[in-house]
XYZ file of N, CA and C in Angstrom:
405
model
N -1.881 4.462 48.054
C -2.315 3.968 49.342
C -3.043 5.113 50.032
N -4.301 4.929 50.389
C -5.049 5.997 51.043
C -4.919 5.855 52.556
N -4.642 6.966 53.206
C -4.474 6.990 54.653
C -5.712 7.626 55.256
N -6.485 6.851 55.971
C -7.665 7.368 56.651
C -7.317 7.505 58.127
N -7.087 8.738 58.536
C -6.687 9.002 59.904
C -7.816 9.711 60.636
N -8.072 9.266 61.848
C -9.169 9.747 62.674
C -8.671 10.858 63.602
N -9.385 11.949 63.675
C -8.953 13.071 64.517
C -9.213 12.822 66.004
N -9.893 11.738 66.343
C -10.202 11.446 67.744
C -9.041 10.802 68.502
N -8.054 10.307 67.783
C -6.912 9.629 68.416
C -5.619 10.234 67.887
N -4.523 10.115 68.642
C -3.255 10.663 68.152
C -2.888 10.081 66.781
N -2.500 10.962 65.872
C -2.181 10.555 64.508
C -1.006 9.578 64.484
N 0.043 9.857 65.269
C 1.214 8.983 65.232
C 0.858 7.563 65.676
N -0.079 7.444 66.633
C -0.513 6.125 67.100
C -1.204 5.366 65.970
N -2.026 6.060 65.206
C -2.718 5.437 64.074
C -1.723 5.006 62.997
N -0.698 5.809 62.787
C 0.338 5.460 61.801
C 1.090 4.220 62.262
N 1.438 4.176 63.554
C 2.122 3.000 64.111
C 1.266 1.755 63.897
N -0.019 1.842 64.230
C -0.915 0.691 64.078
C -0.990 0.237 62.626
N -1.121 1.191 61.723
C -1.226 0.855 60.305
C 0.048 0.166 59.811
N 1.211 0.724 60.171
C 2.470 0.133 59.724
C 2.713 -1.230 60.372
N 2.301 -1.391 61.637
C 2.404 -2.712 62.278
C 1.620 -3.741 61.471
N 0.404 -3.389 61.121
C -0.442 -4.314 60.361
C 0.197 -4.636 59.013
N 0.713 -3.630 58.340
C 1.340 -3.864 57.043
C 2.567 -4.766 57.179
N 3.315 -4.590 58.256
C 4.501 -5.432 58.469
C 4.088 -6.873 58.761
N 3.158 -7.079 59.695
C 2.786 -8.452 60.063
C 2.017 -9.146 58.948
N 1.358 -8.376 58.081
C 0.621 -8.968 56.962
C 1.541 -9.269 55.774
N 2.792 -8.842 55.866
C 3.743 -9.141 54.801
C 3.803 -8.115 53.691
N 3.095 -6.997 53.841
C 3.176 -5.948 52.825
C 4.578 -5.352 52.788
N 5.232 -5.329 53.943
C 6.638 -4.964 54.044
C 7.364 -6.220 54.510
N 8.155 -6.790 53.661
C 8.856 -8.031 53.985
C 9.961 -7.776 55.001
N 10.325 -8.800 55.782
C 11.441 -8.642 56.709
C 12.691 -8.172 55.950
N 13.339 -7.152 56.484
C 14.542 -6.617 55.863
C 14.297 -5.595 54.769
N 13.036 -5.384 54.394
C 12.767 -4.438 53.312
C 12.957 -3.006 53.787
N 13.386 -2.183 52.874
C 13.661 -0.775 53.171
C 12.354 0.011 53.137
N 12.186 0.906 54.107
C 11.016 1.765 54.152
C 11.335 3.097 53.471
N 10.299 3.770 53.004
C 10.483 5.098 52.422
C 10.997 6.042 53.499
N 11.518 7.173 53.068
C 12.020 8.165 54.018
C 10.866 8.756 54.821
N 11.213 9.354 55.946
C 10.218 10.016 56.795
C 9.455 11.044 55.971
N 10.178 11.846 55.213
C 9.556 12.905 54.430
C 8.600 12.326 53.377
N 9.025 11.278 52.679
C 8.165 10.664 51.658
C 6.920 10.033 52.267
N 7.105 9.325 53.380
C 5.954 8.691 54.042
C 5.002 9.754 54.583
N 5.557 10.839 55.119
C 4.726 11.913 55.646
C 3.906 12.550 54.529
N 4.530 12.776 53.382
C 3.801 13.341 52.242
C 2.678 12.406 51.811
N 2.996 11.129 51.728
C 2.012 10.128 51.312
C 0.820 10.091 52.267
N 1.102 10.192 53.562
C 0.044 10.124 54.574
C -0.641 11.469 54.791
N -0.018 12.528 54.314
C -0.585 13.855 54.513
C -0.419 14.355 55.937
N 0.731 14.019 56.550
C 0.998 14.445 57.922
C 2.330 15.185 57.988
N 2.563 15.834 59.102
C 3.814 16.528 59.352
C 4.944 15.502 59.471
N 6.132 15.784 58.912
C 7.255 14.843 59.046
C 7.596 14.514 60.503
N 7.394 15.460 61.421
C 7.658 15.177 62.839
C 6.730 14.087 63.373
N 5.507 14.075 62.889
C 4.541 13.047 63.296
C 4.997 11.683 62.784
N 5.439 11.631 61.527
C 5.921 10.365 60.959
C 7.184 9.911 61.683
N 8.069 10.853 62.001
C 9.291 10.523 62.740
C 8.943 9.894 64.083
N 7.955 10.449 64.750
C 7.527 9.917 66.044
C 7.001 8.490 65.895
N 6.257 8.236 64.827
C 5.730 6.891 64.579
C 6.874 5.915 64.305
N 7.848 6.338 63.495
C 8.993 5.468 63.203
C 9.799 5.177 64.468
N 9.950 6.195 65.315
C 10.666 6.005 66.575
C 9.962 4.961 67.437
N 8.638 5.013 67.470
C 7.866 4.027 68.236
C 8.014 2.625 67.641
N 8.011 2.528 66.316
C 8.196 1.225 65.675
C 9.583 0.664 65.979
N 10.579 1.533 66.071
C 11.921 1.090 66.464
C 11.910 0.591 67.901
N 11.234 1.330 68.784
C 11.141 0.931 70.183
C 10.479 -0.440 70.320
N 9.492 -0.689 69.466
C 8.782 -1.974 69.482
C 9.593 -3.104 68.851
N 10.672 -2.756 68.168
C 11.534 -3.765 67.560
C 11.134 -4.186 66.163
N 10.195 -3.479 65.546
C 9.752 -3.852 64.199
C 10.538 -3.154 63.098
N 11.218 -2.072 63.443
C 11.974 -1.300 62.468
C 13.361 -1.037 63.032
N 14.351 -1.067 62.166
C 15.714 -0.723 62.559
C 16.207 0.409 61.668
N 17.185 1.141 62.172
C 17.748 2.245 61.403
C 19.224 1.986 61.174
N 19.631 2.179 59.929
C 21.027 2.058 59.546
C 21.420 3.374 58.893
N 22.492 3.986 59.367
C 22.901 5.298 58.845
C 23.027 5.326 57.328
N 23.551 4.275 56.754
C 23.811 4.293 55.308
C 22.609 3.885 54.456
N 21.725 3.056 55.002
C 20.608 2.571 54.176
C 19.234 3.049 54.631
N 19.168 3.748 55.757
C 17.872 4.241 56.237
C 17.157 3.216 57.100
N 15.857 3.335 57.133
C 15.049 2.439 57.969
C 14.620 1.216 57.191
N 14.596 0.110 57.915
C 14.106 -1.121 57.303
C 13.350 -1.944 58.328
N 12.513 -2.821 57.822
C 11.753 -3.743 58.669
C 12.740 -4.739 59.268
N 12.535 -5.073 60.523
C 13.409 -6.033 61.178
C 13.437 -7.349 60.412
N 14.550 -8.038 60.507
C 14.655 -9.367 59.899
C 14.309 -10.456 60.910
N 14.020 -10.052 62.145
C 13.659 -11.002 63.197
C 12.214 -11.451 63.006
N 12.042 -12.574 62.339
C 10.691 -13.055 62.044
C 9.925 -13.424 63.312
N 10.662 -13.802 64.387
C 9.977 -14.108 65.649
C 9.305 -12.855 66.205
N 9.968 -11.707 66.070
C 9.402 -10.449 66.559
C 8.149 -10.094 65.758
N 8.211 -10.303 64.460
C 7.056 -10.019 63.610
C 5.901 -10.947 63.973
N 6.200 -12.229 64.171
C 5.156 -13.195 64.541
C 4.573 -12.871 65.906
N 5.424 -12.483 66.853
C 4.956 -12.116 68.194
C 3.994 -10.925 68.106
N 4.365 -9.925 67.326
C 3.509 -8.746 67.152
C 2.206 -9.137 66.485
N 2.281 -10.001 65.496
C 1.078 -10.476 64.794
C 0.118 -11.138 65.778
N 0.657 -12.003 66.629
C -0.173 -12.699 67.617
C -0.778 -11.724 68.623
N 0.014 -10.743 69.064
C -0.495 -9.747 70.015
C -1.634 -8.933 69.395
N -1.461 -8.525 68.147
C -2.507 -7.770 67.467
C -3.777 -8.610 67.319
N -3.602 -9.889 66.993
C -4.753 -10.787 66.843
C -5.471 -10.978 68.179
N -4.707 -11.155 69.247
C -5.316 -11.325 70.566
C -6.115 -10.092 70.973
N -5.596 -8.927 70.661
C -6.318 -7.687 70.964
C -7.627 -7.638 70.193
N -7.595 -8.020 68.919
C -8.809 -8.022 68.102
C -9.843 -8.996 68.666
N -9.385 -10.170 69.074
C -10.299 -11.180 69.623
C -10.918 -10.693 70.927
N -10.088 -10.126 71.818
C -10.617 -9.605 73.084
C -11.661 -8.521 72.835
N -11.359 -7.607 71.917
C -12.305 -6.530 71.604
C -13.605 -7.095 71.039
N -13.473 -8.065 70.152
C -14.648 -8.694 69.545
C -15.513 -9.365 70.614
N -14.883 -10.154 71.477
C -15.629 -10.857 72.517
C -16.283 -9.879 73.481
N -15.607 -8.796 73.769
C -16.177 -7.772 74.644
C -17.430 -7.158 74.016
N -17.333 -6.819 72.727
C -18.493 -6.231 72.035
C -19.645 -7.227 71.941
N -19.337 -8.478 71.695
C -20.388 -9.492 71.627
C -21.052 -9.668 72.994
N -20.252 -9.601 74.058
C -20.809 -9.667 75.406
C -21.734 -8.498 75.684
N -21.342 -7.306 75.208
C -22.194 -6.125 75.370
C -23.531 -6.307 74.654
N -23.524 -7.081 73.582
C -24.760 -7.355 72.842
C -25.580 -8.470 73.494
N -25.014 -9.085 74.540
C -25.753 -10.103 75.272
C -25.504 -11.527 74.788
N -24.503 -11.733 73.971
C -24.218 -13.080 73.473
C -23.424 -13.883 74.487
N -23.769 -15.155 74.598
C -23.018 -16.111 75.413
C -21.925 -16.727 74.545
N -20.937 -17.356 75.188
C -19.813 -17.957 74.449
C -20.286 -18.927 73.365
N -21.225 -19.794 73.715
C -21.710 -20.797 72.755
C -22.331 -20.130 71.532
N -23.056 -19.054 71.755
C -23.687 -18.332 70.644
C -22.625 -17.704 69.740
N -21.590 -17.151 70.353
C -20.513 -16.535 69.580
C -19.810 -17.585 68.733
N -19.522 -18.728 69.326
C -18.857 -19.815 68.589
C -19.735 -20.278 67.435
N -21.017 -20.402 67.688
C -21.955 -20.816 66.645
C -21.978 -19.807 65.497
N -22.024 -18.520 65.830
C -21.999 -17.478 64.802
C -20.707 -17.521 63.990
N -19.597 -17.702 64.677
C -18.308 -17.767 63.986
C -18.245 -18.962 63.036
N -18.725 -20.097 63.503
C -18.738 -21.286 62.648
C -19.612 -21.070 61.414
N -20.779 -20.482 61.611
C -21.686 -20.233 60.488
C -21.064 -19.255 59.495
N -20.468 -18.190 59.997
C -19.835 -17.202 59.112
C -18.632 -17.785 58.403
N -17.901 -18.642 59.083
C -16.741 -19.293 58.477
C -17.171 -20.173 57.308
N -18.230 -20.939 57.519
C -18.755 -21.791 56.444
C -19.268 -20.940 55.292
N -19.941 -19.845 55.607
C -20.464 -18.934 54.588
C -19.311 -18.329 53.775
N -18.274 -17.883 54.451
C -17.118 -17.294 53.764
C -16.413 -18.347 52.918
N -16.340 -19.575 53.428
C -15.702 -20.669 52.701
C -16.466 -20.982 51.422
N -17.789 -21.009 51.492
C -18.586 -21.309 50.299
C -18.468 -20.192 49.277
N -18.348 -18.936 49.726
C -18.161 -17.818 48.803
C -16.821 -17.925 48.102
N -15.793 -18.364 48.830
C -14.472 -18.540 48.231
C -14.529 -19.615 47.154
N -15.218 -20.700 47.438
C -15.357 -21.783 46.468
C -16.101 -21.282 45.237
N -17.180 -20.508 45.445
C -17.948 -19.964 44.322
C -17.081 -19.059 43.454
N -16.271 -18.225 44.080
C -15.404 -17.312 43.333
C -14.393 -18.111 42.522
N -13.797 -19.149 43.121
C -12.837 -19.983 42.404
C -13.500 -20.654 41.207
N -14.714 -21.183 41.412
C -15.423 -21.859 40.321
C -15.736 -20.881 39.191
N -16.165 -19.650 39.532
C -16.463 -18.643 38.517
C -15.211 -18.283 37.743
N -14.088 -18.145 38.425
C -12.831 -17.794 37.787
C -12.383 -18.901 36.841
N -12.536 -20.140 37.273
C -12.110 -21.273 36.442
C -12.977 -21.415 35.202
N -14.255 -21.033 35.293
C -15.165 -21.161 34.154
C -15.008 -20.023 33.149
N -14.327 -18.939 33.515
C -14.151 -17.813 32.605
C -13.140 -18.073 31.522
């Protein structure tokens, strides 16, 4: 897993964001055990204190729990994971709409672009499935 961390923002914040995405996307299943702070820090190429800070924030957010005997694990509260997923999606949509507004697009134009891209992506998916089936 390659960790691309930007020096313009706090590293621990980027780690929190990345792990949130992995949790809500199902890469870490509810209840699954996470690697140790030291192992995750080595993997990410960061100081263990930075990883500890990120894990502490994930605990504060309710996405990770700590058990003395088993270490850290992803929460089993699927409602919390879904809530976080929705919040992350809403942030992405707001940012997208803001950038489109900066480009001078009206709502109708944005909707039209989204519909066109959705159809384009759908046809590519169908093409890929057809190619796979013919192989």
